[in-house]
mmCIF file of C-alpha atoms in Angstrom:
data_model
loop_
_atom_site.group_PDB
_atom_site.id
_atom_site.type_symbol
_atom_site.label_atom_id
_atom_site.label_comp_id
_atom_site.label_asym_id
_atom_site.label_seq_id
_atom_site.Cartn_x
_atom_site.Cartn_y
_atom_site.Cartn_z
ATOM 1 C CA MET Q 1 0.230 -18.043 -17.150
ATOM 2 C CA LYS Q 2 1.301 -15.853 -20.578
ATOM 3 C CA HIS Q 3 3.790 -14.635 -18.445
ATOM 4 C CA ASP Q 4 6.495 -15.383 -15.072
ATOM 5 C CA PHE Q 5 5.474 -15.936 -12.056
ATOM 6 C CA GLU Q 6 7.119 -18.895 -10.430
ATOM 7 C CA THR Q 7 10.889 -17.655 -10.959
ATOM 8 C CA LEU Q 8 12.117 -15.944 -7.824
ATOM 9 C CA VAL Q 9 14.722 -13.740 -8.807
ATOM 10 C CA PRO Q 10 17.497 -13.074 -5.771
ATOM 11 C CA ARG Q 11 18.136 -9.807 -4.341
ATOM 12 C CA VAL Q 12 21.770 -10.605 -2.727
ATOM 13 C CA ASN Q 13 24.401 -7.670 -3.061
ATOM 14 C CA CYS Q 14 21.175 -5.527 -4.943
ATOM 15 C CA GLY Q 15 20.241 -2.719 -2.029
ATOM 16 C CA SER Q 16 16.859 -4.956 -1.411
ATOM 17 C CA GLY Q 17 16.278 -3.077 1.995
ATOM 18 C CA LYS Q 18 14.267 -6.007 3.177
ATOM 19 C CA TRP Q 19 16.616 -8.410 1.634
ATOM 20 C CA GLU Q 20 19.529 -6.756 3.811
ATOM 21 C CA MET Q 21 18.213 -7.143 6.872
ATOM 22 C CA MET Q 22 16.715 -10.825 6.832
ATOM 23 C CA LEU Q 23 20.474 -11.030 6.029
ATOM 24 C CA ARG Q 24 21.806 -9.209 8.817
ATOM 25 C CA ILE Q 25 19.772 -11.778 11.031
ATOM 26 C CA ASN Q 26 20.861 -14.586 9.549
ATOM 27 C CA PRO Q 27 23.870 -14.421 6.754
ATOM 28 C CA ASP Q 28 23.436 -17.899 6.286
ATOM 29 C CA VAL Q 29 19.545 -17.993 4.334
ATOM 30 C CA PRO Q 30 19.227 -20.595 2.523
ATOM 31 C CA GLU Q 31 18.766 -21.080 -1.190
ATOM 32 C CA GLY Q 32 14.695 -19.989 -2.367
ATOM 33 C CA ILE Q 33 14.120 -18.233 0.587
ATOM 34 C CA ALA Q 34 12.788 -14.586 0.649
ATOM 35 C CA PRO Q 35 11.871 -11.783 3.246
ATOM 36 C CA LEU Q 36 7.958 -11.920 3.289
ATOM 37 C CA SER Q 37 7.703 -8.101 5.138
ATOM 38 C CA VAL Q 38 8.077 -4.808 3.409
ATOM 39 C CA ALA Q 39 5.761 -4.409 0.495
ATOM 40 C CA ASP Q 40 7.475 -4.887 -2.865
ATOM 41 C CA MET Q 41 6.661 -8.197 -4.686
ATOM 42 C CA GLU Q 42 9.415 -11.081 -5.533
ATOM 43 C CA LEU Q 43 7.869 -11.630 -8.633
ATOM 44 C CA LYS Q 44 9.789 -10.107 -12.034
ATOM 45 C CA ASN Q 45 9.076 -6.965 -12.984
ATOM 46 C CA PRO Q 46 5.981 -7.247 -16.273
ATOM 47 C CA PRO Q 47 8.050 -8.196 -19.244
ATOM 48 C CA GLU Q 48 6.290 -5.388 -21.408
ATOM 49 C CA ILE Q 49 8.342 -2.940 -18.714
ATOM 50 C CA VAL Q 50 11.647 -4.373 -19.032
ATOM 51 C CA GLU Q 51 11.283 -4.142 -22.593
ATOM 52 C CA GLY Q 52 9.640 -1.067 -23.067
ATOM 53 C CA LEU Q 53 13.008 0.825 -21.127
ATOM 54 C CA LYS Q 54 15.788 -1.055 -23.023
ATOM 55 C CA LYS Q 55 14.046 0.484 -26.033
ATOM 56 C CA TYR Q 56 13.948 3.749 -24.387
ATOM 57 C CA LEU Q 57 17.692 3.844 -23.262
ATOM 58 C CA ASP Q 58 18.521 2.857 -26.567
ATOM 59 C CA THR Q 59 16.783 5.863 -28.093
ATOM 60 C CA HIS Q 60 17.185 8.937 -25.001
ATOM 61 C CA ILE Q 61 18.939 10.515 -23.400
ATOM 62 C CA LEU Q 62 18.924 10.499 -19.326
ATOM 63 C CA GLY Q 63 18.231 14.313 -18.974
ATOM 64 C CA TYR Q 64 16.375 16.782 -17.020
ATOM 65 C CA THR Q 65 13.000 15.192 -17.884
ATOM 66 C CA SER Q 66 9.460 15.756 -16.859
ATOM 67 C CA PRO Q 67 5.840 14.525 -18.096
ATOM 68 C CA THR Q 68 5.060 14.361 -21.262
ATOM 69 C CA ALA Q 69 1.150 14.793 -22.908
ATOM 70 C CA ALA Q 70 1.711 10.736 -23.337
ATOM 71 C CA TYR Q 71 2.149 10.220 -20.370
ATOM 72 C CA ASN Q 72 -0.647 12.642 -18.555
ATOM 73 C CA GLU Q 73 -2.610 10.581 -20.932
ATOM 74 C CA ALA Q 74 -1.603 7.829 -19.765
ATOM 75 C CA VAL Q 75 -2.941 8.228 -16.201
ATOM 76 C CA VAL Q 76 -5.973 9.917 -17.561
ATOM 77 C CA GLY Q 77 -6.555 6.662 -19.336
ATOM 78 C CA TRP Q 78 -5.942 3.819 -16.690
ATOM 79 C CA MET Q 79 -7.841 6.434 -14.224
ATOM 80 C CA LYS Q 80 -10.991 5.844 -16.362
ATOM 81 C CA ARG Q 81 -10.606 2.785 -17.360
ATOM 82 C CA ARG Q 82 -9.456 1.166 -14.204
ATOM 83 C CA HIS Q 83 -11.324 3.133 -11.976
ATOM 84 C CA GLY Q 84 -14.380 5.031 -13.452
ATOM 85 C CA TRP Q 85 -12.554 8.282 -12.550
ATOM 86 C CA ASP Q 86 -12.752 11.272 -15.196
ATOM 87 C CA ILE Q 87 -10.010 13.336 -14.363
ATOM 88 C CA ASP Q 88 -8.080 16.239 -15.949
ATOM 89 C CA PRO Q 89 -4.606 16.304 -17.091
ATOM 90 C CA GLU Q 90 -3.755 19.820 -15.037
ATOM 91 C CA TRP Q 91 -5.078 18.208 -11.683
ATOM 92 C CA ILE Q 92 -1.731 15.359 -11.741
ATOM 93 C CA VAL Q 93 1.015 16.457 -10.020
ATOM 94 C CA VAL Q 94 3.922 14.357 -9.731
ATOM 95 C CA THR Q 95 6.264 12.927 -6.984
ATOM 96 C CA GLY Q 96 8.847 11.048 -5.630
ATOM 97 C CA GLY Q 97 6.464 8.766 -4.188
ATOM 98 C CA VAL Q 98 3.364 8.735 -1.895
ATOM 99 C CA VAL Q 99 5.037 8.864 1.917
ATOM 100 C CA MET Q 100 6.650 12.210 0.544
ATOM 101 C CA ALA Q 101 3.266 13.175 -0.661
ATOM 102 C CA LEU Q 102 1.745 13.205 2.594
ATOM 103 C CA PHE Q 103 4.485 14.693 4.166
ATOM 104 C CA VAL Q 104 3.882 17.384 1.434
ATOM 105 C CA ALA Q 105 -0.353 17.690 2.498
ATOM 106 C CA VAL Q 106 0.895 17.788 5.681
ATOM 107 C CA LEU Q 107 2.872 20.977 5.285
ATOM 108 C CA ALA Q 108 0.837 22.062 3.146
ATOM 109 C CA TYR Q 109 -2.882 21.896 4.845
ATOM 110 C CA THR Q 110 -2.397 21.816 8.238
ATOM 111 C CA GLU Q 111 -0.488 24.632 10.549
ATOM 112 C CA GLU Q 112 1.717 23.529 13.719
ATOM 113 C CA GLY Q 113 0.266 22.072 16.122
ATOM 114 C CA ASP Q 114 -3.386 20.514 14.217
ATOM 115 C CA GLY Q 115 -4.627 17.275 14.781
ATOM 116 C CA VAL Q 116 -5.029 14.622 11.725
ATOM 117 C CA ILE Q 117 -6.959 12.083 12.176
ATOM 118 C CA THR Q 118 -5.566 8.018 11.335
ATOM 119 C CA THR Q 119 -7.292 4.992 11.507
ATOM 120 C CA PRO Q 120 -4.554 2.495 12.954
ATOM 121 C CA PRO Q 121 -3.649 0.099 13.135
ATOM 122 C CA VAL Q 122 -1.907 1.324 9.721
ATOM 123 C CA TYR Q 123 0.594 2.462 7.590
ATOM 124 C CA GLU Q 124 3.246 3.566 10.427
ATOM 125 C CA PRO Q 125 4.653 6.656 7.799
ATOM 126 C CA PHE Q 126 1.234 8.189 8.175
ATOM 127 C CA GLY Q 127 1.932 8.667 11.629
ATOM 128 C CA MET Q 128 5.413 9.709 11.163
ATOM 129 C CA SER Q 129 4.088 12.295 8.646
ATOM 130 C CA VAL Q 130 2.128 14.220 11.734
ATOM 131 C CA LYS Q 131 4.637 13.419 14.353
ATOM 132 C CA GLN Q 132 8.197 14.951 12.405
ATOM 133 C CA ASN Q 133 5.955 17.984 11.201
ATOM 134 C CA GLY Q 134 4.907 18.869 14.761
ATOM 135 C CA ARG Q 135 1.204 18.029 14.201
ATOM 136 C CA VAL Q 136 -0.096 15.794 16.626
ATOM 137 C CA ASN Q 137 -1.743 12.485 15.190
ATOM 138 C CA VAL Q 138 -5.149 11.970 16.526
ATOM 139 C CA GLU Q 139 -6.007 8.126 16.493
ATOM 140 C CA CYS Q 140 -9.071 6.563 15.751
ATOM 141 C CA PRO Q 141 -8.219 2.908 16.126
ATOM 142 C CA LEU Q 142 -10.761 0.667 13.644
ATOM 143 C CA ILE Q 143 -13.004 -1.992 15.106
ATOM 144 C CA ASN Q 144 -11.700 -5.352 14.914
ATOM 145 C CA THR Q 145 -14.611 -7.943 14.681
ATOM 146 C CA ASN Q 146 -12.947 -11.143 14.332
ATOM 147 C CA GLU Q 147 -10.349 -10.156 11.962
ATOM 148 C CA HIS Q 148 -12.498 -7.706 10.073
ATOM 149 C CA TYR Q 149 -11.996 -4.331 10.240
ATOM 150 C CA THR Q 150 -14.533 -1.307 10.353
ATOM 151 C CA VAL Q 151 -14.128 2.481 11.348
ATOM 152 C CA ASP Q 152 -15.335 3.213 14.202
ATOM 153 C CA PHE Q 153 -18.413 6.038 13.401
ATOM 154 C CA ASP Q 154 -19.195 7.522 16.146
ATOM 155 C CA LEU Q 155 -15.730 8.664 17.467
ATOM 156 C CA PHE Q 156 -14.735 9.081 13.959
ATOM 157 C CA GLU Q 157 -17.089 12.085 13.722
ATOM 158 C CA SER Q 158 -16.866 13.111 17.257
ATOM 159 C CA LEU Q 159 -13.305 14.013 15.869
ATOM 160 C CA CYS Q 160 -14.016 15.709 13.303
ATOM 161 C CA ALA Q 161 -16.038 17.962 15.244
ATOM 162 C CA LYS Q 162 -13.330 18.828 17.041
ATOM 163 C CA PRO Q 163 -11.570 22.493 15.694
ATOM 164 C CA GLU Q 164 -8.552 21.707 16.001
ATOM 165 C CA ASN Q 165 -8.398 18.524 14.037
ATOM 166 C CA LYS Q 166 -8.192 19.515 10.217
ATOM 167 C CA MET Q 167 -7.098 16.603 8.742
ATOM 168 C CA PHE Q 168 -8.104 13.227 7.494
ATOM 169 C CA ILE Q 169 -5.372 10.671 5.615
ATOM 170 C CA LEU Q 170 -7.367 7.670 4.327
ATOM 171 C CA CYS Q 171 -5.447 4.260 3.627
ATOM 172 C CA SER Q 172 -7.747 2.648 0.982
ATOM 173 C CA PRO Q 173 -7.748 -0.039 0.724
ATOM 174 C CA HIS Q 174 -6.408 -0.522 4.101
ATOM 175 C CA ASN Q 175 -3.178 -1.105 4.784
ATOM 176 C CA PRO Q 176 -2.591 -3.388 6.547
ATOM 177 C CA GLY Q 177 -6.008 -5.019 7.226
ATOM 178 C CA GLY Q 178 -6.544 -5.953 3.958
ATOM 179 C CA ARG Q 179 -10.399 -3.846 3.939
ATOM 180 C CA VAL Q 180 -11.367 -2.511 0.274
ATOM 181 C CA TRP Q 181 -13.745 0.184 2.218
ATOM 182 C CA THR Q 182 -17.493 0.584 0.185
ATOM 183 C CA LYS Q 183 -19.300 2.887 -1.584
ATOM 184 C CA GLU Q 184 -20.960 3.292 1.577
ATOM 185 C CA GLU Q 185 -18.664 3.404 3.763
ATOM 186 C CA LEU Q 186 -16.902 5.885 1.781
ATOM 187 C CA CYS Q 187 -19.646 7.810 1.624
ATOM 188 C CA LYS Q 188 -20.093 8.282 5.295
ATOM 189 C CA MET Q 189 -16.822 9.169 5.685
ATOM 190 C CA GLY Q 190 -16.952 11.692 3.113
ATOM 191 C CA GLU Q 191 -20.087 13.158 4.676
ATOM 192 C CA ILE Q 192 -18.768 13.431 7.935
ATOM 193 C CA CYS Q 193 -15.215 15.318 6.693
ATOM 194 C CA ALA Q 194 -17.418 17.894 4.577
ATOM 195 C CA LYS Q 195 -19.526 18.693 7.105
ATOM 196 C CA HIS Q 196 -17.006 19.432 9.236
ATOM 197 C CA ASN Q 197 -14.645 20.985 6.751
ATOM 198 C CA VAL Q 198 -11.998 17.765 7.338
ATOM 199 C CA THR Q 199 -9.316 18.304 4.426
ATOM 200 C CA VAL Q 200 -9.379 14.513 3.368
ATOM 201 C CA ILE Q 201 -5.887 12.835 1.563
ATOM 202 C CA SER Q 202 -6.741 9.572 0.549
ATOM 203 C CA ASP Q 203 -4.075 6.894 -0.121
ATOM 204 C CA GLU Q 204 -5.157 4.799 -2.485
ATOM 205 C CA ILE Q 205 -1.761 3.127 -3.750
ATOM 206 C CA HIS Q 206 -2.743 -0.266 -3.232
ATOM 207 C CA SER Q 207 -6.144 0.088 -5.672
ATOM 208 C CA ASP Q 208 -4.908 -1.381 -8.433
ATOM 209 C CA LEU Q 209 -4.857 -5.077 -6.589
ATOM 210 C CA ILE Q 210 -7.940 -5.620 -5.611
ATOM 211 C CA MET Q 211 -9.330 -9.554 -4.748
ATOM 212 C CA PRO Q 212 -12.388 -10.731 -6.646
ATOM 213 C CA GLY Q 213 -15.984 -10.337 -5.428
ATOM 214 C CA HIS Q 214 -14.964 -7.095 -4.638
ATOM 215 C CA THR Q 215 -14.385 -2.637 -6.208
ATOM 216 C CA HIS Q 216 -12.269 0.253 -5.472
ATOM 217 C CA THR Q 217 -14.391 3.147 -5.370
ATOM 218 C CA VAL Q 218 -11.982 6.274 -5.496
ATOM 219 C CA PHE Q 219 -12.968 8.727 -2.436
ATOM 220 C CA PRO Q 220 -15.041 11.234 -4.381
ATOM 221 C CA ASN Q 221 -16.895 9.009 -6.849
ATOM 222 C CA ALA Q 222 -18.150 7.799 -3.438
ATOM 223 C CA CYS Q 223 -19.211 10.965 -1.403
ATOM 224 C CA GLU Q 224 -23.020 11.589 -3.004
ATOM 225 C CA ASN Q 225 -23.790 13.181 0.129
ATOM 226 C CA GLY Q 226 -20.473 15.855 -0.062
ATOM 227 C CA LEU Q 227 -17.330 16.130 -1.000
ATOM 228 C CA PRO Q 228 -15.030 17.853 1.270
ATOM 229 C CA PRO Q 229 -11.354 18.854 0.265
ATOM 230 C CA TYR Q 230 -9.389 16.121 -0.927
ATOM 231 C CA ILE Q 231 -6.596 14.945 -2.762
ATOM 232 C CA ILE Q 232 -5.622 11.392 -3.934
ATOM 233 C CA CYS Q 233 -2.677 9.411 -3.724
ATOM 234 C CA THR Q 234 -1.677 6.860 -6.492
ATOM 235 C CA ALA Q 235 1.562 5.400 -8.043
ATOM 236 C CA PRO Q 236 2.298 2.160 -10.324
ATOM 237 C CA SER Q 237 4.486 0.791 -7.964
ATOM 238 C CA LYS Q 238 2.804 -1.611 -5.945
ATOM 239 C CA THR Q 239 0.828 -2.496 -9.238
ATOM 240 C CA PHE Q 240 4.061 -3.422 -11.258
ATOM 241 C CA ASN Q 241 6.495 -3.826 -8.763
ATOM 242 C CA LEU Q 242 8.665 -0.353 -9.673
ATOM 243 C CA ALA Q 243 9.406 1.272 -6.033
ATOM 244 C CA THR Q 244 12.804 2.372 -6.806
ATOM 245 C CA LEU Q 245 11.861 3.862 -9.630
ATOM 246 C CA GLN Q 246 9.889 7.269 -7.662
ATOM 247 C CA THR Q 247 6.867 8.244 -9.728
ATOM 248 C CA SER Q 248 3.836 8.346 -7.713
ATOM 249 C CA ASN Q 249 0.781 10.503 -9.600
ATOM 250 C CA ILE Q 250 -0.977 12.950 -6.843
ATOM 251 C CA ILE Q 251 -4.042 14.196 -8.026
ATOM 252 C CA ILE Q 252 -5.116 17.627 -6.879
ATOM 253 C CA PRO Q 253 -8.661 18.550 -8.583
ATOM 254 C CA ASP Q 254 -9.147 22.176 -6.467
ATOM 255 C CA GLU Q 255 -6.644 24.679 -8.487
ATOM 256 C CA GLU Q 256 -5.960 26.527 -4.760
ATOM 257 C CA MET Q 257 -4.845 22.740 -2.790
ATOM 258 C CA ARG Q 258 -2.823 22.235 -6.548
ATOM 259 C CA LYS Q 259 -1.231 25.345 -5.623
ATOM 260 C CA LYS Q 260 -0.420 24.943 -2.051
ATOM 261 C CA PHE Q 261 0.781 21.248 -2.579
ATOM 262 C CA LYS Q 262 3.465 22.386 -5.399
ATOM 263 C CA ASP Q 263 4.449 25.931 -3.726
ATOM 264 C CA VAL Q 264 5.719 23.111 -0.489
ATOM 265 C CA ILE Q 265 7.148 20.683 -2.993
ATOM 266 C CA SER Q 266 9.445 24.024 -4.687
ATOM 267 C CA THR Q 267 10.063 25.362 -0.743
ATOM 268 C CA ILE Q 268 12.317 21.816 0.075
ATOM 269 C CA HIS Q 269 13.280 21.489 -3.550
ATOM 270 C CA ALA Q 270 11.547 17.836 -3.441
ATOM 271 C CA SER Q 271 12.656 15.692 -6.937
ATOM 272 C CA SER Q 272 9.455 14.326 -8.793
ATOM 273 C CA SER Q 273 10.568 11.962 -10.920
ATOM 274 C CA SER Q 274 12.858 10.197 -13.791
ATOM 275 C CA ALA Q 275 13.234 9.656 -17.202
ATOM 276 C CA LEU Q 276 12.309 5.917 -16.942
ATOM 277 C CA GLY Q 277 9.712 6.241 -13.886
ATOM 278 C CA TYR Q 278 7.581 8.305 -16.243
ATOM 279 C CA GLU Q 279 8.538 5.786 -18.874
ATOM 280 C CA ALA Q 280 7.688 3.035 -16.481
ATOM 281 C CA CYS Q 281 4.431 4.376 -15.477
ATOM 282 C CA ARG Q 282 3.360 5.030 -18.837
ATOM 283 C CA ILE Q 283 4.201 1.504 -20.057
ATOM 284 C CA GLY Q 284 2.445 -0.311 -17.324
ATOM 285 C CA TYR Q 285 -0.897 1.996 -17.595
ATOM 286 C CA THR Q 286 -0.832 1.267 -21.554
ATOM 287 C CA GLU Q 287 0.380 -2.463 -21.960
ATOM 288 C CA CYS Q 288 0.319 -4.174 -18.827
ATOM 289 C CA ASP Q 289 -3.810 -4.598 -17.965
ATOM 290 C CA GLU Q 290 -3.536 -8.664 -18.384
ATOM 291 C CA TRP Q 291 -0.287 -8.909 -16.712
ATOM 292 C CA LEU Q 292 -1.817 -7.425 -13.887
ATOM 293 C CA GLU Q 293 -4.921 -9.284 -13.971
ATOM 294 C CA GLU Q 294 -2.415 -12.648 -14.084
ATOM 295 C CA CYS Q 295 -0.691 -10.968 -10.769
ATOM 296 C CA ILE Q 296 -4.132 -10.445 -8.962
ATOM 297 C CA ALA Q 297 -5.441 -14.307 -9.954
ATOM 298 C CA LEU Q 298 -1.566 -15.026 -8.313
ATOM 299 C CA VAL Q 299 -1.959 -13.160 -4.932
ATOM 300 C CA TYR Q 300 -5.127 -14.331 -4.325
ATOM 301 C CA LYS Q 301 -4.484 -18.169 -5.080
ATOM 302 C CA ASN Q 302 -1.515 -17.299 -2.596
ATOM 303 C CA PHE Q 303 -4.055 -16.181 0.145
ATOM 304 C CA LYS Q 304 -6.523 -19.205 -0.383
ATOM 305 C CA LEU Q 305 -3.558 -21.258 0.193
ATOM 306 C CA CYS Q 306 -2.408 -20.129 3.008
ATOM 307 C CA ALA Q 307 -5.481 -19.668 4.297
ATOM 308 C CA LYS Q 308 -6.467 -23.155 4.215
ATOM 309 C CA PHE Q 309 -2.867 -23.950 5.243
ATOM 310 C CA LEU Q 310 -3.522 -21.946 8.736
ATOM 311 C CA ASP Q 311 -6.841 -22.968 9.087
ATOM 312 C CA GLU Q 312 -5.765 -26.785 8.838
ATOM 313 C CA ASN Q 313 -2.106 -26.497 10.218
ATOM 314 C CA CYS Q 314 -2.347 -23.475 12.364
ATOM 315 C CA PRO Q 315 -5.905 -23.313 13.597
ATOM 316 C CA GLN Q 316 -5.092 -20.888 16.149
ATOM 317 C CA LEU Q 317 -3.811 -18.463 14.469
ATOM 318 C CA THR Q 318 -6.408 -15.828 13.131
ATOM 319 C CA TYR Q 319 -6.299 -13.431 9.931
ATOM 320 C CA SER Q 320 -8.096 -11.195 8.051
ATOM 321 C CA ASP Q 321 -9.917 -11.817 4.389
ATOM 322 C CA LEU Q 322 -7.981 -10.029 1.955
ATOM 323 C CA GLU Q 323 -10.178 -8.214 0.292
ATOM 324 C CA GLY Q 324 -7.773 -5.530 -1.458
ATOM 325 C CA THR Q 325 -3.553 -5.484 -1.596
ATOM 326 C CA TYR Q 326 -1.078 -8.270 -1.524
ATOM 327 C CA LEU Q 327 -0.937 -8.269 2.500
ATOM 328 C CA MET Q 328 -1.838 -10.649 4.684
ATOM 329 C CA TRP Q 329 -2.288 -9.628 8.671
ATOM 330 C CA VAL Q 330 -2.383 -12.106 11.089
ATOM 331 C CA ASN Q 331 -2.750 -13.108 14.276
ATOM 332 C CA GLY Q 332 0.159 -14.573 16.297
ATOM 333 C CA LYS Q 333 -1.647 -14.338 19.625
ATOM 334 C CA ALA Q 334 -2.354 -17.311 20.567
ATOM 335 C CA MET Q 335 1.424 -18.708 20.289
ATOM 336 C CA GLY Q 336 1.575 -16.900 24.186
ATOM 337 C CA LEU Q 337 4.135 -15.342 23.435
ATOM 338 C CA ASP Q 338 5.197 -10.949 23.229
ATOM 339 C CA ASP Q 339 6.380 -9.620 20.168
ATOM 340 C CA ASP Q 340 10.231 -10.296 20.684
ATOM 341 C CA GLU Q 341 9.759 -13.386 21.258
ATOM 342 C CA LEU Q 342 7.640 -13.894 18.594
ATOM 343 C CA HIS Q 343 9.966 -12.586 16.012
ATOM 344 C CA GLU Q 344 12.901 -14.298 17.513
ATOM 345 C CA LEU Q 345 11.308 -17.638 16.947
ATOM 346 C CA LEU Q 346 10.394 -16.493 13.427
ATOM 347 C CA HIS Q 347 13.544 -16.106 12.538
ATOM 348 C CA LYS Q 348 14.755 -19.230 13.828
ATOM 349 C CA HIS Q 349 12.912 -20.692 11.241
ATOM 350 C CA ASP Q 350 13.259 -18.165 8.671
ATOM 351 C CA ILE Q 351 10.166 -16.540 8.574
ATOM 352 C CA TYR Q 352 10.861 -13.037 7.889
ATOM 353 C CA VAL Q 353 7.400 -10.384 8.200
ATOM 354 C CA ASN Q 354 6.498 -7.402 8.955
ATOM 355 C CA ASP Q 355 6.396 -6.771 13.212
ATOM 356 C CA GLY Q 356 2.478 -5.572 13.621
ATOM 357 C CA ARG Q 357 3.706 -3.346 16.104
ATOM 358 C CA PHE Q 358 5.091 -1.195 13.195
ATOM 359 C CA PHE Q 359 1.662 -0.208 12.683
ATOM 360 C CA SER Q 360 0.986 1.811 15.243
ATOM 361 C CA THR Q 361 -2.362 0.702 17.352
ATOM 362 C CA GLY Q 362 -3.849 -2.530 17.303
ATOM 363 C CA GLY Q 363 -0.725 -4.310 16.164
ATOM 364 C CA SER Q 364 1.084 -5.710 18.838
ATOM 365 C CA GLY Q 365 0.642 -9.408 18.062
ATOM 366 C CA TYR Q 366 0.296 -9.120 15.254
ATOM 367 C CA ILE Q 367 2.628 -9.921 11.786
ATOM 368 C CA ARG Q 368 2.372 -9.145 8.560
ATOM 369 C CA ILE Q 369 2.909 -11.529 5.338
ATOM 370 C CA ASN Q 370 3.610 -10.271 2.003
ATOM 371 C CA LEU Q 371 1.700 -13.073 -0.413
ATOM 372 C CA ALA Q 372 3.498 -11.028 -3.979
ATOM 373 C CA GLY Q 373 5.556 -13.615 -4.519
ATOM 374 C CA PRO Q 374 6.009 -17.112 -6.211
ATOM 375 C CA THR Q 375 3.508 -19.937 -4.943
ATOM 376 C CA LYS Q 376 6.045 -22.440 -3.804
ATOM 377 C CA MET Q 377 8.358 -19.704 -2.429
ATOM 378 C CA ILE Q 378 5.357 -18.790 -0.526
ATOM 379 C CA GLU Q 379 3.881 -22.602 -0.282
ATOM 380 C CA ALA Q 380 7.491 -23.359 1.558
ATOM 381 C CA ALA Q 381 7.069 -20.364 4.056
ATOM 382 C CA MET Q 382 4.074 -21.391 5.341
ATOM 383 C CA HIS Q 383 5.411 -25.301 6.377
ATOM 384 C CA ARG Q 384 8.310 -23.297 7.847
ATOM 385 C CA LEU Q 385 5.679 -21.137 9.858
ATOM 386 C CA LYS Q 386 3.767 -24.367 11.038
ATOM 387 C CA ALA Q 387 7.314 -25.774 12.347
ATOM 388 C CA ALA Q 388 7.539 -21.983 14.790
ATOM 389 C CA TYR Q 389 4.157 -22.381 15.447
ATOM 390 C CA ASP Q 390 4.319 -25.878 16.587
ATOM 391 C CA GLU Q 391 6.996 -24.877 19.092
ATOM 392 C CA ALA Q 392 5.428 -21.887 20.237
ATOM 393 C CA MET Q 393 2.092 -24.275 21.016
ATOM 394 C CA ALA Q 394 4.423 -27.520 22.766
#
């Protein structure tokens, strides 16, 4: 590989949320161990972005900054080149994060008491954005067939048909199940939502991280049988490990929907991004395709390593195939422990992963493992997981 994907950068005393959580559990974590939880990477940032930001700091003042024409061109070019989606620069609304955008969208397009459909197990801030804004989180649990998740379309349509349910928050690719929805699945979702006038908020933050053999389809590109009102949430944060730069591109083609979204942002005085966030995104979208391809290859290599290891050493642990994201969803119920006991045992063996309960209905008994790290680190974690498994199964 041209880029360095094997150096683990310790993040002690750096303010990293997941490292601080790990160190609160065990202040004496041995060197070389990193948490495998929150979805940012244990990988060095693309050097093109690092060097580009250094040059930017030499030539710019960090005052109030807005997206430039070059920034918008980079976003437009990325969506066309990587996803086959033609967008207009005017459609782009920059926010300080996709989670912020979910909260804004709920406020912009629904009223208090309205129902918002989610498909658990799913990223918990979906439900938070609904409940904390006085709306009703209407769950349409995914069907789990041997750890392969699909939409219960009969239930989905029955929920969309209820007049009080105004919105559907789609996770595409799906976190934590790792599904990359097929064009046919997305088309059916769109057709049902269009039929019942349900607004779709499509969180596509992981859409650049697609494993070999799969293709991500941007939601509107799939909707051949009817296109409901929609917005698409994207960001370079997962793609290039830029979460702290708080830059997300929310793409809203409809002028009235865009105005409602911006009006909420203005009302709550929500900040957008920063000068460095804009520049890092621009560089990533214009100079870092090669880095991303190498990163995807690493994640897929790590997944195949983990899958083989679990099959051979922890055969009663099952897992979802990784189609997209860098997050492996593992069923730990066979270990015979409740969730608290499971994580206590994992912590004993210095395994720090996400608790499945975070992902709402269907998450209990599961763990989510972040695979975006050096292979040696991931392999060592698998051996520690085997020790925990052996202890539980003894």
